[in-house]
PDB file of C-alpha atoms in Angstrom:
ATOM      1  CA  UNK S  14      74.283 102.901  48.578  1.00 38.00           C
ATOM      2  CA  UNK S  15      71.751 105.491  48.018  1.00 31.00           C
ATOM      3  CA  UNK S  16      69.382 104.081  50.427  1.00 35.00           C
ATOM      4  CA  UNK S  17      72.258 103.654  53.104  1.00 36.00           C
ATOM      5  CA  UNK S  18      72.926 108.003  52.236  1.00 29.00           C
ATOM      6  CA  UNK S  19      69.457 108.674  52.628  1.00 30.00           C
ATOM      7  CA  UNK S  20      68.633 106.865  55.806  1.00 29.00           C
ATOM      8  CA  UNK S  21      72.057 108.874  57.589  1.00 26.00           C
ATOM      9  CA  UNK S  22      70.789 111.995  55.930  1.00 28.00           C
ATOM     10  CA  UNK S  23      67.106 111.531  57.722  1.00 28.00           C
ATOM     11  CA  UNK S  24      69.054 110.534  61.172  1.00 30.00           C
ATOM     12  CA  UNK S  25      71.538 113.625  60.925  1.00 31.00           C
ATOM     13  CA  UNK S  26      68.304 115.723  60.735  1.00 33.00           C
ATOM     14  CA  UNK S  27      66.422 114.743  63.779  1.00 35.00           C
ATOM     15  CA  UNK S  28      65.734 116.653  66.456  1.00 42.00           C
ATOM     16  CA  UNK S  29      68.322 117.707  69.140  1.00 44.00           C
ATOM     17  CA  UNK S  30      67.628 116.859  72.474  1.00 47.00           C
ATOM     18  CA  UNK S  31      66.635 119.587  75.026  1.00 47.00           C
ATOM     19  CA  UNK S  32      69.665 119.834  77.460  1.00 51.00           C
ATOM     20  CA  UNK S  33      68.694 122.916  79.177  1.00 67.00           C
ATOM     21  CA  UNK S  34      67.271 122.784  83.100  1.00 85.00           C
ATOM     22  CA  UNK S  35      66.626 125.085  85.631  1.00 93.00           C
ATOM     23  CA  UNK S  36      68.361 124.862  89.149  1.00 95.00           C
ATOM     24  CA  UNK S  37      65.634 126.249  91.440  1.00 96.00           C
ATOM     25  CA  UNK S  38      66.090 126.921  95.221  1.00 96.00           C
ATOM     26  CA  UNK S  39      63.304 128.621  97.481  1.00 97.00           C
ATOM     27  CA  UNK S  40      59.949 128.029  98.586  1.00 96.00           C
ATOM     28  CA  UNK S  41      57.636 126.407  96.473  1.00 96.00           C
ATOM     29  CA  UNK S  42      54.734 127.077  98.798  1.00 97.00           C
ATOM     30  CA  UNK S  43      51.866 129.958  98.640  1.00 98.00           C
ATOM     31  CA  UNK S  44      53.994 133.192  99.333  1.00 98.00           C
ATOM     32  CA  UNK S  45      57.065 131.845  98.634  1.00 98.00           C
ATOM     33  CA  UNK S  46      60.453 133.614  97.372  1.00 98.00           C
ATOM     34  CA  UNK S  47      62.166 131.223  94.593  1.00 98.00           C
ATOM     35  CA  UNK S  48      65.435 131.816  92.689  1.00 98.00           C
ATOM     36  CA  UNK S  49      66.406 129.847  89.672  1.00 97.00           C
ATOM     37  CA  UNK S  50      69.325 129.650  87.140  1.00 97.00           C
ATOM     38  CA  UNK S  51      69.763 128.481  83.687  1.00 96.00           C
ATOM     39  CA  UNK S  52      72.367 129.627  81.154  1.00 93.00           C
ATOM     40  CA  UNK S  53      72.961 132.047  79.014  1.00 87.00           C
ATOM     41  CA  UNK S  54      71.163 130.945  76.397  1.00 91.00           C
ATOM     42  CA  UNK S  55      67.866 129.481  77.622  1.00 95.00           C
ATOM     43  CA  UNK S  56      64.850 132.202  78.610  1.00 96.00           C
ATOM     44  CA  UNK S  57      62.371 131.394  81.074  1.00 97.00           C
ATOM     45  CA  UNK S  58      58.661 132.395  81.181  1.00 97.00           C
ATOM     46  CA  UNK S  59      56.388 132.005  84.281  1.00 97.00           C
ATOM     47  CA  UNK S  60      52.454 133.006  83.881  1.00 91.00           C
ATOM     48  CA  UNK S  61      53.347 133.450  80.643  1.00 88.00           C
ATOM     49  CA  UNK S  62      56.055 136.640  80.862  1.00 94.00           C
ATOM     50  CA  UNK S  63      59.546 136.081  80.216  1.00 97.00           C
ATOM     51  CA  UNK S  64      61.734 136.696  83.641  1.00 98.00           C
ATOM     52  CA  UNK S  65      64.702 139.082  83.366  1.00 97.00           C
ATOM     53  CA  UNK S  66      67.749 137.530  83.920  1.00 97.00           C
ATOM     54  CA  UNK S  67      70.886 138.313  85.541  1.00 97.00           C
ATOM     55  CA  UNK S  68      74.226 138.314  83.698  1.00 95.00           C
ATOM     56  CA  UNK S  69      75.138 135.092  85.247  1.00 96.00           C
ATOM     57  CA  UNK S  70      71.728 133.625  84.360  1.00 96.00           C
ATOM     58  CA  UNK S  71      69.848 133.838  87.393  1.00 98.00           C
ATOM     59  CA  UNK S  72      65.788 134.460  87.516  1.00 98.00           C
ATOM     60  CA  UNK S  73      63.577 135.924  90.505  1.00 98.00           C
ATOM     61  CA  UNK S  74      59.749 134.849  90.852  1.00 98.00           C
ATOM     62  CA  UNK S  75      57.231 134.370  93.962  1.00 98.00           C
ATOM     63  CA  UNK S  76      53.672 132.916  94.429  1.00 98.00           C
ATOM     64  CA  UNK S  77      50.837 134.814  95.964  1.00 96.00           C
ATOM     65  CA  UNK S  78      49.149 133.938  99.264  1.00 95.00           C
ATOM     66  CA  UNK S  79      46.467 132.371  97.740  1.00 94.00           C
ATOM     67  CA  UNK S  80      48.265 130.749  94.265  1.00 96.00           C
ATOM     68  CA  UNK S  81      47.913 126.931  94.305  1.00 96.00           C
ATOM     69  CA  UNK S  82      48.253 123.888  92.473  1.00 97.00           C
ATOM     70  CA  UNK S  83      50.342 123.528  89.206  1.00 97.00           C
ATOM     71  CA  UNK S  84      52.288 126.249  88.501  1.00 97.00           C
ATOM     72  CA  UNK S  85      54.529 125.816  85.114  1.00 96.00           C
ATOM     73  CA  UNK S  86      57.388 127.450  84.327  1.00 96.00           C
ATOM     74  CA  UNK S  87      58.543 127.616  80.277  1.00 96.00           C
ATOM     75  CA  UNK S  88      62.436 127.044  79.006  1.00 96.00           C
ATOM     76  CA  UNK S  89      63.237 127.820  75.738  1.00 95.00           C
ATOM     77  CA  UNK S  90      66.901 127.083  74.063  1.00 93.00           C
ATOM     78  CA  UNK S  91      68.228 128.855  71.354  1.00 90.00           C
ATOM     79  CA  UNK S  92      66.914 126.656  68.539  1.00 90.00           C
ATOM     80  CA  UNK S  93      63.612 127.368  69.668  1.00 90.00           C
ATOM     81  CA  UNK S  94      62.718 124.235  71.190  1.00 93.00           C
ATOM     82  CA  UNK S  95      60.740 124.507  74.573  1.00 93.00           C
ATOM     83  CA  UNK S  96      60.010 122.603  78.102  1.00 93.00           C
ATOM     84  CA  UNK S  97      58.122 123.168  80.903  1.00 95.00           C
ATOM     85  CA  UNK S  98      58.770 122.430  84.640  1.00 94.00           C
ATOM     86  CA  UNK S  99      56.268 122.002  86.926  1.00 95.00           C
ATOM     87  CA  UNK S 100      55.795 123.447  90.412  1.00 96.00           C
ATOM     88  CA  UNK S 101      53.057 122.252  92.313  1.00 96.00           C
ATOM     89  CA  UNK S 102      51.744 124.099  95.682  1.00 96.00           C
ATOM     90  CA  UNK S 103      50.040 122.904  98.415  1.00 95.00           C
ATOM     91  CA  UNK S 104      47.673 125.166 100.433  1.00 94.00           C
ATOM     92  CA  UNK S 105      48.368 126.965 103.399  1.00 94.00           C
ATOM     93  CA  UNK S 106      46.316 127.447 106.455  1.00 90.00           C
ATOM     94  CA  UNK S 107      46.565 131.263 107.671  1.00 90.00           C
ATOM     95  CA  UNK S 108      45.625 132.692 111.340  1.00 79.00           C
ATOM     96  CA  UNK S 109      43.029 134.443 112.692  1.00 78.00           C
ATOM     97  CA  UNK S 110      44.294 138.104 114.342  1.00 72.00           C
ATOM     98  CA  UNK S 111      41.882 139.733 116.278  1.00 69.00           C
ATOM     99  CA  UNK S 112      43.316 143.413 117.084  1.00 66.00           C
ATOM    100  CA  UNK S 113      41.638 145.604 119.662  1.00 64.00           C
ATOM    101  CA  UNK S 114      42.159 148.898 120.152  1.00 67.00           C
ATOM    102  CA  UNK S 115      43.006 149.960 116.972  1.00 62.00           C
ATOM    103  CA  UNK S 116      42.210 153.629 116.919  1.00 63.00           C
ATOM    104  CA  UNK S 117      38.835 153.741 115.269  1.00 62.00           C
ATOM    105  CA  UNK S 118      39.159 156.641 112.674  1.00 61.00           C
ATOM    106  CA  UNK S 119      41.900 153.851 111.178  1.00 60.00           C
ATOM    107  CA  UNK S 120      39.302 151.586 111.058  1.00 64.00           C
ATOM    108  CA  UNK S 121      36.746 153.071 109.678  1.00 70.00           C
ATOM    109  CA  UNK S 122      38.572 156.178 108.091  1.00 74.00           C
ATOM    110  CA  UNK S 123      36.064 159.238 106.881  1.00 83.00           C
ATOM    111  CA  UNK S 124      35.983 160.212 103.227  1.00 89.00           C
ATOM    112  CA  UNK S 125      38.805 162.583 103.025  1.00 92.00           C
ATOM    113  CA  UNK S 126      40.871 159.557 104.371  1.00 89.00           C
ATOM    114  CA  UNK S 127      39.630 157.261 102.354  1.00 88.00           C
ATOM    115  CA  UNK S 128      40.747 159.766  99.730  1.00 94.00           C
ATOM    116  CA  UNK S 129      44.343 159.896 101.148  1.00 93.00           C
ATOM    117  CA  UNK S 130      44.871 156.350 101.783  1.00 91.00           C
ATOM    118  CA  UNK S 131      44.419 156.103  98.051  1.00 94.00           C
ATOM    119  CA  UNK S 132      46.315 158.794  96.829  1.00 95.00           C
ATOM    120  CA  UNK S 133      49.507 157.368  99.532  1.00 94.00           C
ATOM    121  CA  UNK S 134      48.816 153.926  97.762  1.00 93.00           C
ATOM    122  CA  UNK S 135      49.289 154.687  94.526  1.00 96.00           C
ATOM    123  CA  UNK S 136      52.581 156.210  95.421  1.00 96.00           C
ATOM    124  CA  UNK S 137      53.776 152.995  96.946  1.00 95.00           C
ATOM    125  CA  UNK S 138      52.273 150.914  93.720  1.00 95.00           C
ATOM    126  CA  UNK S 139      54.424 153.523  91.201  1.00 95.00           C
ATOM    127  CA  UNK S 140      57.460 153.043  93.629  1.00 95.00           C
ATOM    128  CA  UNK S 141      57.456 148.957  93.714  1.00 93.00           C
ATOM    129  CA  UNK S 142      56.696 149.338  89.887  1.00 92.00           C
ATOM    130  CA  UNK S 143      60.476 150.453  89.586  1.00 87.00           C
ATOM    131  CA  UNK S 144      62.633 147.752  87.955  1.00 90.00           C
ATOM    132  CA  UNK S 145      66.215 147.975  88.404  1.00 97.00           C
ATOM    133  CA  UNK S 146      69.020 145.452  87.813  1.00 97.00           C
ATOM    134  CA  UNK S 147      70.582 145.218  91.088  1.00 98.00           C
ATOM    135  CA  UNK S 148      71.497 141.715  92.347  1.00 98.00           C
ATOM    136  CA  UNK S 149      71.017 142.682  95.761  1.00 98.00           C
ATOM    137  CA  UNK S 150      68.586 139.580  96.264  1.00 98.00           C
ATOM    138  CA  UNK S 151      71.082 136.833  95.453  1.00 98.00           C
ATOM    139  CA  UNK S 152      73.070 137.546  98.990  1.00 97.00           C
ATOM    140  CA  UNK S 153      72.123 135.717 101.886  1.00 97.00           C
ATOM    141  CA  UNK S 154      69.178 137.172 103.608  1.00 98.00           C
ATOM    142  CA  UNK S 155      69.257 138.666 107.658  1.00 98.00           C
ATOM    143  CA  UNK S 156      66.863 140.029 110.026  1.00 98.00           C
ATOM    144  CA  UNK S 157      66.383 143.634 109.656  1.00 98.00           C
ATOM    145  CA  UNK S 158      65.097 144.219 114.110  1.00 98.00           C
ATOM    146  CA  UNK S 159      65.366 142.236 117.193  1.00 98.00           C
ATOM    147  CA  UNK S 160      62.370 141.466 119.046  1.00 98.00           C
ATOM    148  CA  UNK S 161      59.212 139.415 119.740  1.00 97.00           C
ATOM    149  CA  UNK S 162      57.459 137.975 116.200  1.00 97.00           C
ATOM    150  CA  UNK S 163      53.932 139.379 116.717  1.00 93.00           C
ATOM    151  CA  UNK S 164      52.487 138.613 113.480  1.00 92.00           C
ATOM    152  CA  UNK S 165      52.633 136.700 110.774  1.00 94.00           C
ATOM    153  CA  UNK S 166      52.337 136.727 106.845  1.00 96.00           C
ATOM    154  CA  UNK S 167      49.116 135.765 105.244  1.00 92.00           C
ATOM    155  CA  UNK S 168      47.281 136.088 108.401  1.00 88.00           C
ATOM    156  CA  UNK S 169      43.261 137.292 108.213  1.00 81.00           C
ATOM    157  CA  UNK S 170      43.016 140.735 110.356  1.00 69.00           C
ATOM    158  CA  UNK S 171      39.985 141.473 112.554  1.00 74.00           C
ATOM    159  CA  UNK S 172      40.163 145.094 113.530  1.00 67.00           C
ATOM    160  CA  UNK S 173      38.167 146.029 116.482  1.00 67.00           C
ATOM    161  CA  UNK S 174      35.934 143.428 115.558  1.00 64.00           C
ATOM    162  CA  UNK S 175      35.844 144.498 111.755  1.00 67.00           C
ATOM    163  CA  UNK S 176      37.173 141.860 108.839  1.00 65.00           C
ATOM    164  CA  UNK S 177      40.041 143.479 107.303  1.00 72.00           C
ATOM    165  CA  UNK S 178      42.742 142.660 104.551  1.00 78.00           C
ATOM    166  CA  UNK S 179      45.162 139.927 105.553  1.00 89.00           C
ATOM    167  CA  UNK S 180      48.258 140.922 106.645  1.00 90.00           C
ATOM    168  CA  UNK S 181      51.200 140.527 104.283  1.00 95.00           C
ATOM    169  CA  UNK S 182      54.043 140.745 106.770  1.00 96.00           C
ATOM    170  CA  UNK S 183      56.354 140.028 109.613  1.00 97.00           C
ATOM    171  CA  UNK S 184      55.330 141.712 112.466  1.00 97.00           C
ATOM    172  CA  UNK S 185      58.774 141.988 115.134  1.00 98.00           C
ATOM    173  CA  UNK S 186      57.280 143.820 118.469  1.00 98.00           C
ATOM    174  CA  UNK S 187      60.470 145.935 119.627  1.00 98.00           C
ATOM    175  CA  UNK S 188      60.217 149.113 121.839  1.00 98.00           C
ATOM    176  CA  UNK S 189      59.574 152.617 119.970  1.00 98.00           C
ATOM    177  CA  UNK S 190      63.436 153.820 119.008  1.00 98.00           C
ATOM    178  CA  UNK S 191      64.635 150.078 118.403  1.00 98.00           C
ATOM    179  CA  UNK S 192      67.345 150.264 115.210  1.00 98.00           C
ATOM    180  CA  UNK S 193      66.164 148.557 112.050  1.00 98.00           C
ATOM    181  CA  UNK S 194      68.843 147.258 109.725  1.00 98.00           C
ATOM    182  CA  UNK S 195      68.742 146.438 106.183  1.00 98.00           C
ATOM    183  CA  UNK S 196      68.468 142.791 105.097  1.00 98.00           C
ATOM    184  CA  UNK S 197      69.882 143.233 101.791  1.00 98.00           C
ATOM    185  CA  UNK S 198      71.575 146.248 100.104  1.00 98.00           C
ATOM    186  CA  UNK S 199      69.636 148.103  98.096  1.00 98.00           C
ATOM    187  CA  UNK S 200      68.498 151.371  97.284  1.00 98.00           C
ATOM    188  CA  UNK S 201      65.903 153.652  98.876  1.00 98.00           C
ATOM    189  CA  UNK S 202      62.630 154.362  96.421  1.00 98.00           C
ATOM    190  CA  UNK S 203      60.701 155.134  98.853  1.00 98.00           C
ATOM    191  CA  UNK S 204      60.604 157.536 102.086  1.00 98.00           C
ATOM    192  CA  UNK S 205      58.221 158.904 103.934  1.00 98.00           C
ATOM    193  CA  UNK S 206      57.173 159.345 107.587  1.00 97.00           C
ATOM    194  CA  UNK S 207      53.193 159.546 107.841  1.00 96.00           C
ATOM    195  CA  UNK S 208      51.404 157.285 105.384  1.00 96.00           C
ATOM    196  CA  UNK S 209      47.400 157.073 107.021  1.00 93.00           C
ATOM    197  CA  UNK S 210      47.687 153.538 107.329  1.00 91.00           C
ATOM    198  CA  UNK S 211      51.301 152.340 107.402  1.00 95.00           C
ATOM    199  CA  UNK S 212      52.783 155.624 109.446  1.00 97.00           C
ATOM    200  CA  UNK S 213      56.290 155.817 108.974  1.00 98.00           C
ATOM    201  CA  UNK S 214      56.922 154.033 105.376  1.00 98.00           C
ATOM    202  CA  UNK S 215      60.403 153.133 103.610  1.00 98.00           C
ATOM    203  CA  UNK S 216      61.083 150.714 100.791  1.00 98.00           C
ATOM    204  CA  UNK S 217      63.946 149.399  99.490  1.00 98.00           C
ATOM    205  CA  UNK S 218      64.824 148.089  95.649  1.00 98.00           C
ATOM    206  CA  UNK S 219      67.145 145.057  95.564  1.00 98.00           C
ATOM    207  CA  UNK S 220      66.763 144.405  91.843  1.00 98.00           C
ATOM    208  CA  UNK S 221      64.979 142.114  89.468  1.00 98.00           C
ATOM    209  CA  UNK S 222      61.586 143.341  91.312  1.00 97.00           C
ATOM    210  CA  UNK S 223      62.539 142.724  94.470  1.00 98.00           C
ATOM    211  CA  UNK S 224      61.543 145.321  97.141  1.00 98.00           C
ATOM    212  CA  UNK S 225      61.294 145.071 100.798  1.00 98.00           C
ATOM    213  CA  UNK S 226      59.025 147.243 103.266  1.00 98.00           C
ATOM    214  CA  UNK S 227      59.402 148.999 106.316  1.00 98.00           C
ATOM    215  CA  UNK S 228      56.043 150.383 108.073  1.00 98.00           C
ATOM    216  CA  UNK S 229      54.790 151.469 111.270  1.00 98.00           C
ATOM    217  CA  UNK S 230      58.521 153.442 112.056  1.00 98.00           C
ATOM    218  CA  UNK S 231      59.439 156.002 114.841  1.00 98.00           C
ATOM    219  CA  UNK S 232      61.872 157.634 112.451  1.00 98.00           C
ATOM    220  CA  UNK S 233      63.641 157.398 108.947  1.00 98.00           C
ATOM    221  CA  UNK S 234      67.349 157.569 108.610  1.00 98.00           C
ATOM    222  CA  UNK S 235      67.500 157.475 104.687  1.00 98.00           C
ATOM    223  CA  UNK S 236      65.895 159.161 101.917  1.00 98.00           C
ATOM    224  CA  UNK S 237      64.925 158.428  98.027  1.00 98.00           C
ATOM    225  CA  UNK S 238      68.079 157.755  95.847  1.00 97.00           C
ATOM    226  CA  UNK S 239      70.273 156.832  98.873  1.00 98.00           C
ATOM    227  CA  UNK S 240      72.293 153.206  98.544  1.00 98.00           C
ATOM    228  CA  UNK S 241      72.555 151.441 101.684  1.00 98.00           C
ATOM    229  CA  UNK S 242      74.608 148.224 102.506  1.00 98.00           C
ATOM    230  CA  UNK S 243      73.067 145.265 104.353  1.00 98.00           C
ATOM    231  CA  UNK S 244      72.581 145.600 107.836  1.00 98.00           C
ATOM    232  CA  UNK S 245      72.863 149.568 107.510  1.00 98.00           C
ATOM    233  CA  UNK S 246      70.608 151.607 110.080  1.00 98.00           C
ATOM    234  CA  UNK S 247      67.935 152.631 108.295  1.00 98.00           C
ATOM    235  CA  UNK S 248      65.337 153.539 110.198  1.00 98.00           C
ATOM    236  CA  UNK S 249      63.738 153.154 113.869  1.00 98.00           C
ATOM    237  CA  UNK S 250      60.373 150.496 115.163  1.00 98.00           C
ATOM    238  CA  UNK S 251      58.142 152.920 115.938  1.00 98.00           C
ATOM    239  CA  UNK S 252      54.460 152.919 116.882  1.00 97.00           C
ATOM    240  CA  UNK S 253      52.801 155.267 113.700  1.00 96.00           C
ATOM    241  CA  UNK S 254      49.879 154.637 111.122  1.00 92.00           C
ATOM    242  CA  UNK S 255      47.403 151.528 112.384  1.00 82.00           C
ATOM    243  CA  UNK S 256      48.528 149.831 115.286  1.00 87.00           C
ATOM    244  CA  UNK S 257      48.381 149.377 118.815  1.00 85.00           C
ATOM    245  CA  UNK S 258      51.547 149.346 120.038  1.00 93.00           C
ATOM    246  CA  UNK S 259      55.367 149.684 118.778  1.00 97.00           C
ATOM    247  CA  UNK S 260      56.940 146.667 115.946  1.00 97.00           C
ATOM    248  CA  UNK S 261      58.098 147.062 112.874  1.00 98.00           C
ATOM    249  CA  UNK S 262      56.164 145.314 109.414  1.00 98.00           C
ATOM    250  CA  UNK S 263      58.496 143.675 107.368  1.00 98.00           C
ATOM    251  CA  UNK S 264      57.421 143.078 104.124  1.00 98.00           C
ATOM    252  CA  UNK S 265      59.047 141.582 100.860  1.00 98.00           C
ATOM    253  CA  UNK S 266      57.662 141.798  97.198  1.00 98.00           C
ATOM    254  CA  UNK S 267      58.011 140.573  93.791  1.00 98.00           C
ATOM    255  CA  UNK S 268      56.771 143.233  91.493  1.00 96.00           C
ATOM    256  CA  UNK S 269      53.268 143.441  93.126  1.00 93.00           C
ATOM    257  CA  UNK S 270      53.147 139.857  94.008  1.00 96.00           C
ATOM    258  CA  UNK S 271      53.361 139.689  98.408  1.00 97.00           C
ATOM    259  CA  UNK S 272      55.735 137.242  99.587  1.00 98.00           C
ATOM    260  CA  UNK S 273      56.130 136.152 102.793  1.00 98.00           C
ATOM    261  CA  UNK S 274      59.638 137.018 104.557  1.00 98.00           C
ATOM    262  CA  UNK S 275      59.675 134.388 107.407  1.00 98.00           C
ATOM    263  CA  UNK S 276      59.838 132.091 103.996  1.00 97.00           C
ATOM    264  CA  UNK S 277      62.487 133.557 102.660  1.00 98.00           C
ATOM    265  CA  UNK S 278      64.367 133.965 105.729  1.00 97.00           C
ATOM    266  CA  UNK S 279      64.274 129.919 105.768  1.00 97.00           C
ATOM    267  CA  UNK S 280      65.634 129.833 102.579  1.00 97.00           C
ATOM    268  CA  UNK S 281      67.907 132.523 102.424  1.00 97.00           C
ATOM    269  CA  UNK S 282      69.326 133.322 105.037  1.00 88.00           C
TER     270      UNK S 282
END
């Protein structure tokens, strides 16, 4: 009888099984947007930093233009017990943009430019380094302009026959005045119209590090602090900053982690 007690007593105290999964929808893909949901009492890790979550248990991540291979996100219940899920990415292959005609002091900007450009920079990194816990990004995603795509995300730029950063948006050629509309509601962190580079500038939180980016506009319509709804006017294409003609840049982020909005429009929208 004693044997039988012990032998239930060592089977009562094995352990539990993990239960816990995450539903993930998005791109798995360099550049890619993903959202992913567990419950309420599971956390999630990804390159090793736990992910904020929502009230009703939802995560927000993205992968870099270059991040590839095996990419693992952590669960961990309660109890204390872990798992890991594995996303694996496949490479992309990225354009070749040859722009001519960029106005040269752009190009090849003097010292006091240089200067600027930096200075304007690190007021765009402080604004995307905002965290907020709007769940703006969990609504279906729509284009913010009309127009011709011009350019794409990830794409290597060759100004005036220079080798410059790749680009990191969605380029939609529209003429100078054209409306642009918010693709998610949000709130305005950012505002102003004459970066060096980027011209007219305006950037949007929509929670959980999600930001999007306006560039290259004719005009702003908002300011810092301001809530807008999706599809609001916010702002006008314009032709300001480095370019040769009038579109508008789209650009989404994850923290500081460029994502590629043509992705997420598949996804999301």
């Amino acid at each position: 009888m004693l044997r039988r007690m012990v032998l239930i007593s060592l089977m009562l105290a094995s352990p539990t099984v993990f239960a816990q999964t995450i539903e993930l929808r998005g791109a798995a893909a360099p550049g890619g947007l993903m959202i992913g949901k567990v419950d309420a009492d599971t956390q999630v890790f990804f390159k090793e930093q736990e992910l904020p979550k929502t009230p009703a248990g939802y995560v927000v991540f993205g992968f870099g233009r270059d991040d590839t291979g095996v990419h693992e996100l952590r669960l961990r219940q309660k109890d204390g017990q872990e798992r890991v899920e594995q996303i694996t990415l496949a490479a992309r292959e990225y354009k070749i943009d040859r722009v001519e005609g960029v106005p040269q002091e752009t190009v090849t900007p003097d010292p006091r430019q240089v200067q600027r450009a930096r200075e304007e920079a690190e007021r765009v990194w402080l604004a995307r380094n905002q965290t907020s816990t709007r769940t703006d990004f969990l609504t279906p995603l729509i284009m913010p302009a009309e127009g011709r795509i011009s350019g794409v995300y990830g794409s290597q730029r060759i100004f005036n026959g220079t080798p410059r950063n790749p680009h990191y948006g969605l380029d939609i050629a529209a003429p100078t005045g054209s409306p642009v509309n918010a693709p998610w509601s949000g709130k305005v962190v950012f505002a102003d119209p004459d970066l060096f580079y980027s011209g007219g500038t305006l950037i949007l939180d929509h929670g959980y590090g999600v930001t999007s980016t306006y560039i290259h506009l004719h005009k702003l319509h908002v300011e810092v602090g301001q809530e807008v709804e999706q599809g609001e006017f916010i702002a006008e294409i314009g032709a300001t900053g480095r370019v040769t003609g009038p579109h508008l840049d789209w650009r989404i982020n994850w923290g500081h982690e460029r994502l590629d909005p043509a992705l997420a429009l598949e996804h999301f929208k």
